[in-house]
Amino acid sequence: MRRDLSLLTGRVHDLLVVGGGVHGAALAWDAALRGLTVAVMERDDFGAATSANSLRIAHGGLRYLARGDVRRMRESIGERSRLMRIAPELVVPLPVMVPTHGRGTGSRLSMRAALALNDLGSPGRNRGLDGAHRIPAGRVLSRAEAVRLFPPLATTGLTGAALWHDARIRSPERLTLSFVRSAAERGAAPANYVRVERVLTEAGMVRGVEAVDRRTGRSLVVRARATVVAAGCWTDALVDRAAARTRAAGPARQALALNLMVGRSLSGVAVGVRSPSGPADDPVIGGHRYLFLAPQEGATLLGTWYAVDDGTDSPALAERGAEALRAEFNTACPGLDLEAEDVSRVQVGWMPLKAGLEPGRADALADRPRIREYGADGLRHLYSVEGVKYTTARGVAEQVLDRIVREVGLRAQGCRTAETHLTGAYHVPAGDPRLSARIREAVREEMALSLADIIFRRTGIGEPPGPSLEALDEAARLAGEELGWDDTARQAEIDDVLRQAGGPAATRRVVTG
């Protein structure tokens, strides 16, 4: 997978994917595996924005069971299993524990029934999985067992806990890249750091885009029979520009989602506890949402805090959210005693809101992916997709491709992404003997153009508590030999990584401009 922009031009692709997050990457992989010619472009690096900023949990469907949404429960369980099948080194089982209290829906009896229904509704969850990836049946723990697994629960008046298994995504950035790399091996033409300037139309039909290589400033034209925009929170702006329209004022369409990384292990299992915040302080969820601690290698992710995008300066909003989320965890689990200096990184992404496009409060998180076609706007064969869950991106891509193939009349095979192993779906942390070779491979075969690309999205060097200066120096030396950096350029790359790896004062954010 080499960055060769000539592969984008000089031909008409069956499909052009604009956006290299997990949904765009999964679309490119699905299209390539079906035998279509496909190009995929990302304005920054693959998987660098919202796809990288998650709790790293491939959720099953237990939360949907509480709403009576059995279809979504089974869909989520199925996609969790498929991710473990196609990327077993990156997606592994994760025990999850939620305390039980008193009577009602949070009682031991109620949770025992929910776990039984969850298991009954997922008889095929272990199909094709080896022993290390099998999901066991859920069970209810005694109070003593729950406190042993997570001592801070001792002061919360619990009666026990429900324990089940979801899956942990060891590196969502690497998993996203694996979709892109797999697509490239099947003939796709991917390129990072390419920004779309305008959509090209002829007689009401979208024929491709005009874009700019952000590394050189060179313009290029990419033509395709169908174009799909999978650009997350930037999707509406790009489509509006293509349709030459100004969107009327209306409800906010997205929310900021914020997680905290603590640079030490707080628990061996993921733990969910209720937030003490009511509707006034938690308007997106409506109050008393579940907070989760998600264990990582030597660290813990805490999430999630939400705020409606009201035009507030993003860094200032992130600072406020980081403090609010830390306070919520300290109140919900008094034994944690988290201090501001315990936070090694603040992660920010953007999530779509209902915004009047589906039933429910306009400022609540969207429940379902949005798949749209713009023929009524004079933009035939232009599509967009906005996903709501990393876990289900592969399945959403399958739905989108089925529709495009049918409506555009493309000659394509059936979807095979549920069973086909991904290329490059491995995890290489600092200290791994393969690391030097992987750094060179990242530059030569995976389009890494900066040290940050390598540290955060090609290897595990950037995992908390953060890269050591020795590891950064060595990675910069190896990358610099491949990319021709002098001493000044090498130091600038190191400084940029240190800024991105910082705590609240150097928040790792999604850039919106």
Short mmCIF file of C-alpha atoms in Angstrom, two decimals:
data_model
loop_
_atom_site.label_atom_id
_atom_site.label_comp_id
_atom_site.label_asym_id
_atom_site.label_seq_id
_atom_site.Cartn_x
_atom_site.Cartn_y
_atom_site.Cartn_z
CA MET A 1 0.00 0.00 0.00
CA ARG A 2 2.02 2.91 -1.31
CA ARG A 3 0.93 6.51 -1.66
CA ASP A 4 0.74 6.83 -5.43
CA LEU A 5 -1.74 9.54 -6.43
CA SER A 6 -1.47 8.51 -10.07
CA LEU A 7 -3.58 5.49 -9.11
CA LEU A 8 -6.43 7.89 -8.30
CA THR A 9 -6.39 9.62 -11.66
CA GLY A 10 -6.41 8.47 -15.27
CA ARG A 11 -9.35 6.06 -14.90
CA VAL A 12 -12.99 5.97 -13.88
CA HIS A 13 -13.44 4.03 -10.64
CA ASP A 14 -16.60 2.13 -9.84
CA LEU A 15 -16.66 3.77 -6.41
CA LEU A 16 -14.98 6.75 -4.76
CA VAL A 17 -15.03 6.85 -0.96
CA VAL A 18 -14.44 10.25 0.63
CA GLY A 19 -13.32 9.74 4.24
CA GLY A 20 -10.86 7.30 5.74
CA GLY A 21 -12.35 6.69 9.17
CA VAL A 22 -13.65 3.25 10.05
CA HIS A 23 -16.82 3.57 7.95
CA GLY A 24 -14.98 4.78 4.85
CA ALA A 25 -12.27 2.16 5.34
CA ALA A 26 -14.83 -0.64 5.69
CA LEU A 27 -16.61 0.60 2.57
CA ALA A 28 -13.36 0.50 0.55
CA TRP A 29 -12.58 -3.01 1.80
CA ASP A 30 -16.06 -4.30 0.99
CA ALA A 31 -16.04 -2.75 -2.49
CA ALA A 32 -12.59 -4.09 -3.33
CA LEU A 33 -13.46 -7.57 -2.09
CA ARG A 34 -16.57 -7.57 -4.30
CA GLY A 35 -14.38 -6.96 -7.33
CA LEU A 36 -15.16 -3.25 -7.80
CA THR A 37 -12.52 -0.67 -8.65
CA VAL A 38 -12.39 1.73 -5.74
CA ALA A 39 -10.54 4.84 -4.59
CA VAL A 40 -10.56 6.10 -0.99
CA MET A 41 -9.31 9.51 0.12
CA GLU A 42 -8.78 10.95 3.59
CA ARG A 43 -7.97 14.61 4.27
CA ASP A 44 -5.77 13.74 7.28
CA ASP A 45 -4.42 10.29 8.16
CA PHE A 46 -6.54 7.17 8.08
CA GLY A 47 -8.48 6.69 11.32
CA ALA A 48 -7.03 9.82 12.92
CA ALA A 49 -10.25 11.53 14.02
CA THR A 50 -13.34 10.18 15.77
CA SER A 51 -12.53 6.55 14.86
CA ALA A 52 -9.44 6.81 17.07
CA ASN A 53 -11.23 8.37 20.02
CA SER A 54 -13.46 5.71 21.52
CA LEU A 55 -13.64 3.49 24.59
CA ARG A 56 -12.17 0.69 22.46
CA ILE A 57 -15.03 -1.65 23.28
CA ALA A 58 -16.82 -3.72 20.64
CA HIS A 59 -20.20 -3.63 22.36
CA GLY A 60 -22.67 -6.45 22.16
CA GLY A 61 -26.32 -5.69 22.60
CA LEU A 62 -27.10 -5.91 26.30
CA ARG A 63 -28.01 -2.21 26.54
CA TYR A 64 -30.46 -2.61 23.64
CA LEU A 65 -32.17 -5.46 25.45
CA ALA A 66 -33.18 -3.00 28.19
CA ARG A 67 -35.03 -1.01 25.50
CA GLY A 68 -36.64 -4.10 24.02
CA ASP A 69 -34.68 -3.66 20.76
CA VAL A 70 -33.85 -7.31 20.10
CA ARG A 71 -32.91 -6.69 16.46
CA ARG A 72 -30.17 -4.22 17.36
CA MET A 73 -29.02 -6.48 20.17
CA ARG A 74 -28.48 -9.38 17.79
CA GLU A 75 -26.91 -7.13 15.16
CA SER A 76 -24.33 -5.81 17.65
CA ILE A 77 -23.53 -9.28 18.99
CA GLY A 78 -23.05 -10.56 15.45
CA GLU A 79 -20.72 -7.72 14.46
CA ARG A 80 -18.68 -8.16 17.64
CA SER A 81 -18.11 -11.81 16.72
CA ARG A 82 -17.24 -10.92 13.13
CA LEU A 83 -14.58 -8.46 14.26
CA MET A 84 -13.00 -11.14 16.42
CA ARG A 85 -13.02 -13.53 13.47
CA ILE A 86 -11.45 -11.19 10.92
CA ALA A 87 -8.99 -9.43 13.30
CA PRO A 88 -8.34 -11.84 16.21
CA GLU A 89 -5.10 -10.17 17.33
CA LEU A 90 -6.75 -6.76 17.61
CA VAL A 91 -10.19 -7.71 19.00
CA VAL A 92 -10.26 -9.89 22.10
CA PRO A 93 -12.87 -10.83 24.74
CA LEU A 94 -13.37 -8.34 27.57
CA PRO A 95 -15.19 -9.06 30.86
CA VAL A 96 -17.66 -6.30 31.79
CA MET A 97 -19.15 -5.83 35.25
CA VAL A 98 -22.09 -3.67 36.35
CA PRO A 99 -23.04 -3.51 40.05
CA THR A 100 -26.51 -4.51 41.22
CA HIS A 101 -28.52 -2.59 43.82
CA GLY A 102 -31.80 -3.10 45.68
CA ARG A 103 -34.89 -4.00 43.68
CA GLY A 104 -36.19 -3.20 40.22
CA THR A 105 -34.24 -3.08 36.97
CA GLY A 106 -30.89 -2.80 38.72
CA SER A 107 -31.44 -5.77 41.06
CA ARG A 108 -29.68 -9.13 41.03
CA LEU A 109 -32.88 -10.84 39.90
CA SER A 110 -33.46 -8.44 37.02
CA MET A 111 -29.87 -8.60 35.82
CA ARG A 112 -29.87 -12.40 36.00
CA ALA A 113 -32.88 -12.45 33.69
CA ALA A 114 -31.25 -9.94 31.30
CA LEU A 115 -28.07 -12.00 31.09
CA ALA A 116 -30.07 -15.16 30.38
CA LEU A 117 -31.99 -13.44 27.58
CA ASN A 118 -28.76 -12.02 26.17
CA ASP A 119 -27.22 -15.50 26.00
CA LEU A 120 -30.42 -17.03 24.63
CA GLY A 121 -30.54 -14.41 21.88
CA SER A 122 -26.97 -15.03 20.71
CA PRO A 123 -26.62 -18.78 20.09
CA GLY A 124 -24.13 -18.22 17.25
CA ARG A 125 -21.87 -15.75 19.05
CA ASN A 126 -18.93 -18.20 19.14
CA ARG A 127 -19.25 -19.58 15.63
CA GLY A 128 -15.84 -19.77 13.97
CA LEU A 129 -13.99 -18.46 17.03
CA ASP A 130 -11.07 -20.26 18.68
CA GLY A 131 -11.00 -20.99 22.39
CA ALA A 132 -9.24 -17.73 23.26
CA HIS A 133 -12.02 -15.69 21.65
CA ARG A 134 -15.11 -17.53 22.82
CA ILE A 135 -17.70 -15.48 24.73
CA PRO A 136 -18.88 -17.33 27.88
CA ALA A 137 -22.34 -17.08 29.38
CA GLY A 138 -23.03 -14.15 31.67
CA ARG A 139 -23.49 -14.62 35.41
CA VAL A 140 -24.40 -12.74 38.58
CA LEU A 141 -21.67 -12.21 41.17
CA SER A 142 -21.92 -11.94 44.93
CA ARG A 143 -21.07 -8.68 46.63
CA ALA A 144 -17.73 -10.11 47.79
CA GLU A 145 -16.82 -11.21 44.23
CA ALA A 146 -17.69 -7.79 42.83
CA VAL A 147 -15.61 -5.92 45.44
CA ARG A 148 -12.68 -8.26 44.84
CA LEU A 149 -12.72 -7.43 41.13
CA PHE A 150 -13.13 -3.67 41.72
CA PRO A 151 -12.59 -2.53 45.35
CA PRO A 152 -13.92 1.06 44.89
CA LEU A 153 -17.41 -0.46 44.67
CA ALA A 154 -17.25 -1.37 48.37
CA THR A 155 -18.70 1.99 49.45
CA THR A 156 -21.57 2.17 46.95
CA GLY A 157 -24.14 -0.06 48.66
CA LEU A 158 -24.07 -2.76 46.00
CA THR A 159 -25.66 -6.19 46.44
CA GLY A 160 -23.52 -7.90 43.82
CA ALA A 161 -22.84 -7.45 40.10
CA ALA A 162 -23.70 -8.71 36.64
CA LEU A 163 -20.72 -10.02 34.66
CA TRP A 164 -20.72 -10.65 30.91
CA HIS A 165 -18.23 -10.40 28.04
CA ASP A 166 -17.94 -7.93 25.20
CA ALA A 167 -14.70 -7.40 23.25
CA ARG A 168 -11.79 -5.00 23.56
CA ILE A 169 -10.37 -3.33 20.47
CA ARG A 170 -6.67 -3.13 21.28
CA SER A 171 -6.09 -0.38 18.71
CA PRO A 172 -9.02 1.11 16.77
CA GLU A 173 -6.51 3.13 14.74
CA ARG A 174 -4.68 -0.01 13.62
CA LEU A 175 -7.94 -1.83 12.91
CA THR A 176 -9.13 1.03 10.69
CA LEU A 177 -5.82 0.99 8.84
CA SER A 178 -6.15 -2.78 8.36
CA PHE A 179 -9.40 -2.26 6.43
CA VAL A 180 -7.61 0.22 4.16
CA ARG A 181 -4.54 -1.97 3.71
CA SER A 182 -6.70 -5.00 2.92
CA ALA A 183 -8.60 -2.97 0.32
CA ALA A 184 -5.31 -1.88 -1.27
CA GLU A 185 -4.15 -5.48 -1.54
CA ARG A 186 -7.31 -6.19 -3.56
CA GLY A 187 -6.61 -3.35 -5.96
CA ALA A 188 -8.09 -0.28 -4.23
CA ALA A 189 -6.33 3.08 -4.62
CA PRO A 190 -6.10 4.76 -1.19
CA ALA A 191 -4.52 8.10 -0.34
CA ASN A 192 -4.22 10.04 2.90
CA TYR A 193 -3.73 13.79 3.23
CA VAL A 194 -5.90 14.53 0.19
CA ARG A 195 -8.67 17.12 0.64
CA VAL A 196 -11.79 17.26 -1.53
CA GLU A 197 -12.37 20.75 -2.93
CA ARG A 198 -15.54 20.23 -4.95
CA VAL A 199 -17.81 17.57 -6.38
CA LEU A 200 -17.89 17.22 -10.17
CA THR A 201 -21.31 16.93 -11.81
CA GLU A 202 -22.51 16.44 -15.39
CA ALA A 203 -26.21 16.70 -16.25
CA GLY A 204 -27.25 16.13 -12.63
CA MET A 205 -24.95 13.14 -12.20
CA VAL A 206 -21.96 13.16 -9.82
CA ARG A 207 -18.89 11.99 -11.74
CA GLY A 208 -16.17 12.35 -9.09
CA VAL A 209 -14.33 15.12 -7.27
CA GLU A 210 -11.60 17.69 -7.61
CA ALA A 211 -9.12 17.39 -4.77
CA VAL A 212 -5.81 18.77 -3.49
CA ASP A 213 -2.79 16.86 -2.27
CA ARG A 214 -2.16 18.54 1.07
CA ARG A 215 1.51 17.55 1.00
CA THR A 216 2.33 19.27 -2.30
CA GLY A 217 -0.63 21.54 -3.07
CA ARG A 218 -1.13 19.79 -6.40
CA SER A 219 -4.71 19.52 -7.73
CA LEU A 220 -6.09 16.28 -9.06
CA VAL A 221 -9.35 15.01 -10.51
CA VAL A 222 -10.72 11.64 -9.41
CA ARG A 223 -13.61 10.22 -11.44
CA ALA A 224 -16.05 7.52 -10.38
CA ARG A 225 -19.40 6.02 -11.31
CA ALA A 226 -20.60 6.47 -7.71
CA THR A 227 -19.29 8.58 -4.83
CA VAL A 228 -19.99 8.02 -1.14
CA VAL A 229 -19.09 10.54 1.54
CA ALA A 230 -18.15 8.97 4.88
CA ALA A 231 -16.60 12.03 6.48
CA GLY A 232 -18.29 11.97 9.88
CA CYS A 233 -19.21 15.40 11.18
CA TRP A 234 -17.87 17.02 7.99
CA THR A 235 -20.29 15.11 5.74
CA ASP A 236 -23.08 17.72 5.72
CA ALA A 237 -20.70 20.58 4.88
CA LEU A 238 -19.21 18.71 1.94
CA VAL A 239 -22.60 17.70 0.53
CA ASP A 240 -24.04 21.19 1.06
CA ARG A 241 -21.13 22.65 -0.87
CA ALA A 242 -21.74 20.18 -3.69
CA ALA A 243 -25.42 21.13 -3.81
CA ALA A 244 -24.57 24.87 -3.64
CA ARG A 245 -26.95 25.35 -0.74
CA THR A 246 -26.85 27.00 2.65
CA ARG A 247 -28.35 24.92 5.41
CA ALA A 248 -31.13 26.69 7.31
CA ALA A 249 -30.71 27.19 11.03
CA GLY A 250 -31.99 24.24 13.01
CA PRO A 251 -31.16 21.99 15.94
CA ALA A 252 -27.53 21.07 16.56
CA ARG A 253 -26.57 18.00 14.54
CA GLN A 254 -23.63 16.68 16.55
CA ALA A 255 -22.26 16.29 20.04
CA LEU A 256 -18.75 16.27 21.40
CA ALA A 257 -17.86 12.93 23.03
CA LEU A 258 -14.96 12.92 25.47
CA ASN A 259 -12.99 10.13 27.16
CA LEU A 260 -10.09 10.25 29.60
CA MET A 261 -7.01 8.03 29.58
CA VAL A 262 -5.46 7.29 32.98
CA GLY A 263 -1.89 6.03 32.74
CA ARG A 264 -2.29 3.13 35.13
CA SER A 265 -4.45 0.06 35.54
CA LEU A 266 -7.54 0.65 37.70
CA SER A 267 -9.30 -2.66 37.09
CA GLY A 268 -8.82 -5.99 35.33
CA VAL A 269 -12.41 -5.89 34.06
CA ALA A 270 -14.45 -3.16 32.43
CA VAL A 271 -16.81 -1.60 34.98
CA GLY A 272 -20.01 0.31 34.38
CA VAL A 273 -21.45 2.62 37.04
CA ARG A 274 -24.26 5.16 36.97
CA SER A 275 -23.36 8.84 36.69
CA PRO A 276 -24.74 11.07 39.46
CA SER A 277 -25.47 13.84 36.92
CA GLY A 278 -29.11 14.67 36.24
CA PRO A 279 -30.70 15.97 33.03
CA ALA A 280 -29.54 19.54 33.60
CA ASP A 281 -25.88 18.52 33.56
CA ASP A 282 -26.32 15.71 31.05
CA PRO A 283 -28.78 16.93 28.40
CA VAL A 284 -27.57 14.59 25.61
CA ILE A 285 -28.28 11.34 27.49
CA GLY A 286 -30.88 12.73 29.87
CA GLY A 287 -29.12 12.04 33.17
CA HIS A 288 -27.71 9.09 35.11
CA ARG A 289 -25.97 7.55 32.08
CA TYR A 290 -23.58 4.65 32.47
CA LEU A 291 -19.92 5.56 32.92
CA PHE A 292 -17.40 2.89 31.92
CA LEU A 293 -13.85 2.12 32.95
CA ALA A 294 -12.23 0.14 30.13
CA PRO A 295 -8.89 -1.57 30.93
CA GLN A 296 -5.99 -1.22 28.49
CA GLU A 297 -2.44 -2.54 28.66
CA GLY A 298 -1.14 -0.70 31.73
CA ALA A 299 -3.77 2.03 31.50
CA THR A 300 -7.53 2.69 31.78
CA LEU A 301 -9.99 4.55 29.56
CA LEU A 302 -12.80 6.41 31.31
CA GLY A 303 -15.88 7.52 29.42
CA THR A 304 -17.96 9.09 28.20
CA TRP A 305 -18.95 12.76 28.66
CA TYR A 306 -21.15 14.43 26.04
CA ALA A 307 -22.00 18.02 25.15
CA VAL A 308 -24.13 19.40 22.33
CA ASP A 309 -22.06 21.28 19.77
CA ASP A 310 -23.27 24.84 20.33
CA GLY A 311 -20.35 26.62 18.67
CA THR A 312 -18.32 26.76 21.90
CA ASP A 313 -14.56 26.73 21.39
CA SER A 314 -13.66 23.02 21.28
CA PRO A 315 -10.50 23.16 23.45
CA ALA A 316 -12.35 25.08 26.16
CA LEU A 317 -15.25 22.63 26.01
CA ALA A 318 -12.83 19.70 26.24
CA GLU A 319 -11.16 21.17 29.33
CA ARG A 320 -14.55 21.58 31.01
CA GLY A 321 -15.60 18.07 30.00
CA ALA A 322 -12.42 16.50 31.32
CA GLU A 323 -12.95 18.01 34.74
CA ALA A 324 -16.66 17.13 34.77
CA LEU A 325 -16.04 13.51 33.80
CA ARG A 326 -13.32 13.06 36.43
CA ALA A 327 -15.67 14.49 39.08
CA GLU A 328 -18.47 12.14 37.98
CA PHE A 329 -16.24 9.10 38.39
CA ASN A 330 -15.03 10.24 41.80
CA THR A 331 -18.64 10.66 42.96
CA ALA A 332 -19.84 7.35 41.49
CA CYS A 333 -16.76 5.44 42.82
CA PRO A 334 -15.50 7.33 45.89
CA GLY A 335 -12.50 5.04 46.29
CA LEU A 336 -10.98 6.09 42.97
CA ASP A 337 -9.82 9.54 44.18
CA LEU A 338 -8.73 10.58 40.69
CA GLU A 339 -6.67 13.76 40.50
CA ALA A 340 -6.18 15.94 37.43
CA GLU A 341 -2.57 14.79 37.13
CA ASP A 342 -3.75 11.17 36.85
CA VAL A 343 -5.15 11.95 33.39
CA SER A 344 -2.52 11.23 30.75
CA ARG A 345 -4.67 12.02 27.71
CA VAL A 346 -8.02 13.53 26.78
CA GLN A 347 -9.72 12.01 23.73
CA VAL A 348 -12.37 13.87 21.77
CA GLY A 349 -14.61 12.85 18.88
CA TRP A 350 -17.94 13.88 17.38
CA MET A 351 -21.18 11.90 17.37
CA PRO A 352 -24.37 12.60 15.38
CA LEU A 353 -27.52 13.71 17.19
CA LYS A 354 -31.10 12.81 16.30
CA ALA A 355 -31.59 16.45 15.24
CA GLY A 356 -35.17 15.82 14.12
CA LEU A 357 -34.07 13.13 11.66
CA GLU A 358 -35.33 10.25 13.80
CA PRO A 359 -37.83 9.93 16.67
CA GLY A 360 -36.88 11.24 20.08
CA ARG A 361 -35.30 14.36 21.55
CA ALA A 362 -33.44 16.38 18.92
CA ASP A 363 -30.42 16.72 21.24
CA ALA A 364 -30.16 12.99 22.00
CA LEU A 365 -27.53 10.79 20.35
CA ALA A 366 -28.60 9.25 17.05
CA ASP A 367 -29.50 5.57 17.32
CA ARG A 368 -29.14 4.48 13.72
CA PRO A 369 -26.69 5.07 10.88
CA ARG A 370 -27.78 7.55 8.22
CA ILE A 371 -27.52 6.39 4.63
CA ARG A 372 -28.63 8.96 2.06
CA GLU A 373 -28.74 9.45 -1.71
CA TYR A 374 -28.96 12.93 -3.25
CA GLY A 375 -30.68 12.46 -6.60
CA ALA A 376 -33.46 14.83 -5.52
CA ASP A 377 -30.81 17.53 -5.12
CA GLY A 378 -29.54 17.04 -8.64
CA LEU A 379 -26.65 14.89 -7.42
CA ARG A 380 -27.45 11.40 -8.66
CA HIS A 381 -25.02 8.66 -7.66
CA LEU A 382 -23.84 10.70 -4.66
CA TYR A 383 -24.36 8.95 -1.33
CA SER A 384 -23.39 9.60 2.27
CA VAL A 385 -23.20 7.52 5.41
CA GLU A 386 -22.85 8.63 9.02
CA GLY A 387 -22.35 5.80 11.47
CA VAL A 388 -23.11 5.74 15.18
CA LYS A 389 -20.94 2.83 16.39
CA TYR A 390 -17.45 1.62 15.56
CA THR A 391 -18.58 -1.94 16.27
CA THR A 392 -21.11 -2.06 13.44
CA ALA A 393 -19.09 -0.23 10.76
CA ARG A 394 -18.48 -3.40 8.75
CA GLY A 395 -22.19 -4.22 8.68
CA VAL A 396 -23.16 -0.65 7.78
CA ALA A 397 -20.68 -0.76 4.89
CA GLU A 398 -22.35 -3.93 3.63
CA GLN A 399 -25.76 -2.18 3.65
CA VAL A 400 -24.40 0.86 1.82
CA LEU A 401 -22.64 -1.22 -0.86
CA ASP A 402 -25.72 -3.39 -1.41
CA ARG A 403 -27.73 -0.25 -2.10
CA ILE A 404 -25.14 1.40 -4.36
CA VAL A 405 -24.58 -1.75 -6.42
CA ARG A 406 -28.33 -2.11 -6.92
CA GLU A 407 -29.13 1.51 -7.71
CA VAL A 408 -26.09 2.36 -9.83
CA GLY A 409 -26.08 -0.97 -11.63
CA LEU A 410 -22.52 -2.00 -10.80
CA ARG A 411 -21.37 -5.55 -11.56
CA ALA A 412 -20.25 -6.92 -8.20
CA GLN A 413 -19.88 -10.11 -6.22
CA GLY A 414 -21.58 -10.68 -2.87
CA CYS A 415 -20.21 -9.36 0.42
CA ARG A 416 -17.47 -11.50 2.00
CA THR A 417 -16.11 -9.14 4.67
CA ALA A 418 -17.72 -11.05 7.55
CA GLU A 419 -15.37 -14.01 7.10
CA THR A 420 -12.24 -12.73 5.31
CA HIS A 421 -9.26 -12.01 7.57
CA LEU A 422 -7.82 -8.51 7.43
CA THR A 423 -4.22 -7.86 6.40
CA GLY A 424 -2.01 -6.05 8.90
CA ALA A 425 -4.40 -6.51 11.84
CA TYR A 426 -1.63 -6.93 14.39
CA HIS A 427 -0.57 -5.04 17.52
CA VAL A 428 3.10 -4.13 17.98
CA PRO A 429 3.86 -2.27 21.24
CA ALA A 430 7.05 -0.63 22.39
CA GLY A 431 9.71 -3.22 23.20
CA ASP A 432 8.46 -5.71 20.61
CA PRO A 433 11.43 -7.18 18.67
CA ARG A 434 9.49 -6.64 15.44
CA LEU A 435 9.12 -2.92 16.07
CA SER A 436 12.01 -1.60 13.96
CA ALA A 437 10.84 -3.59 10.96
CA ARG A 438 7.25 -2.41 11.49
CA ILE A 439 8.35 1.24 11.60
CA ARG A 440 10.08 0.90 8.23
CA GLU A 441 7.09 -1.02 6.89
CA ALA A 442 4.78 1.78 8.07
CA VAL A 443 6.62 4.25 5.84
CA ARG A 444 7.22 1.96 2.86
CA GLU A 445 3.90 0.09 2.77
CA GLU A 446 1.36 1.95 4.94
CA MET A 447 1.59 5.62 3.89
CA ALA A 448 2.99 6.91 7.20
CA LEU A 449 4.16 10.45 6.41
CA SER A 450 4.79 11.78 9.92
CA LEU A 451 6.11 10.48 13.20
CA ALA A 452 2.62 10.87 14.67
CA ASP A 453 1.26 8.54 11.98
CA ILE A 454 3.72 5.89 13.17
CA ILE A 455 3.45 6.44 16.92
CA PHE A 456 -0.34 6.67 17.21
CA ARG A 457 -1.77 4.81 14.23
CA ARG A 458 0.78 2.28 12.91
CA THR A 459 2.30 0.94 16.15
CA GLY A 460 1.55 0.83 19.86
CA ILE A 461 4.42 3.12 20.83
CA GLY A 462 2.04 5.90 21.74
CA GLU A 463 -0.05 3.84 24.15
CA PRO A 464 -0.24 5.21 27.72
CA PRO A 465 1.59 6.04 29.83
CA GLY A 466 3.02 7.44 26.60
CA PRO A 467 6.09 7.05 24.43
CA SER A 468 9.47 7.27 26.14
CA LEU A 469 11.96 9.74 24.74
CA GLU A 470 14.23 6.84 23.86
CA ALA A 471 11.47 5.14 21.85
CA LEU A 472 10.60 8.42 20.13
CA ASP A 473 14.23 9.12 19.23
CA GLU A 474 14.66 5.65 17.74
CA ALA A 475 11.38 5.78 15.83
CA ALA A 476 12.23 9.26 14.52
CA ARG A 477 15.67 8.04 13.44
CA LEU A 478 14.25 5.08 11.52
CA ALA A 479 11.42 7.10 9.96
CA GLY A 480 13.78 9.94 9.13
CA GLU A 481 16.06 7.58 7.22
CA GLU A 482 13.06 6.56 5.11
CA LEU A 483 11.56 10.03 4.68
CA GLY A 484 14.73 12.11 4.43
CA TRP A 485 14.39 14.18 7.60
CA ASP A 486 17.33 16.30 8.77
CA ASP A 487 17.97 16.97 12.47
CA THR A 488 15.63 19.97 12.53
CA ALA A 489 12.77 18.09 10.87
CA ARG A 490 13.28 15.09 13.12
CA GLN A 491 13.07 17.23 16.27
CA ALA A 492 9.95 18.98 14.98
CA GLU A 493 8.29 15.58 14.48
CA ILE A 494 9.21 14.53 18.02
CA ASP A 495 7.85 17.78 19.47
CA ASP A 496 4.56 17.29 17.63
CA VAL A 497 4.15 13.78 19.05
CA LEU A 498 4.89 14.98 22.58
CA ARG A 499 2.22 17.66 22.20
CA GLN A 500 -0.36 15.14 21.02
CA ALA A 501 0.53 12.65 23.75
CA GLY A 502 0.11 15.20 26.53
CA GLY A 503 -2.55 15.48 29.21
CA PRO A 504 -5.32 18.09 29.50
CA ALA A 505 -2.93 20.95 28.83
CA ALA A 506 -2.02 19.34 25.49
CA THR A 507 -5.28 17.66 24.64
CA ARG A 508 -5.36 15.21 21.76
CA ARG A 509 -8.31 16.57 19.80
CA VAL A 510 -10.22 16.14 16.59
CA VAL A 511 -9.42 19.16 14.43
CA THR A 512 -12.59 20.67 12.97
CA GLY A 513 -11.14 23.30 10.71
#
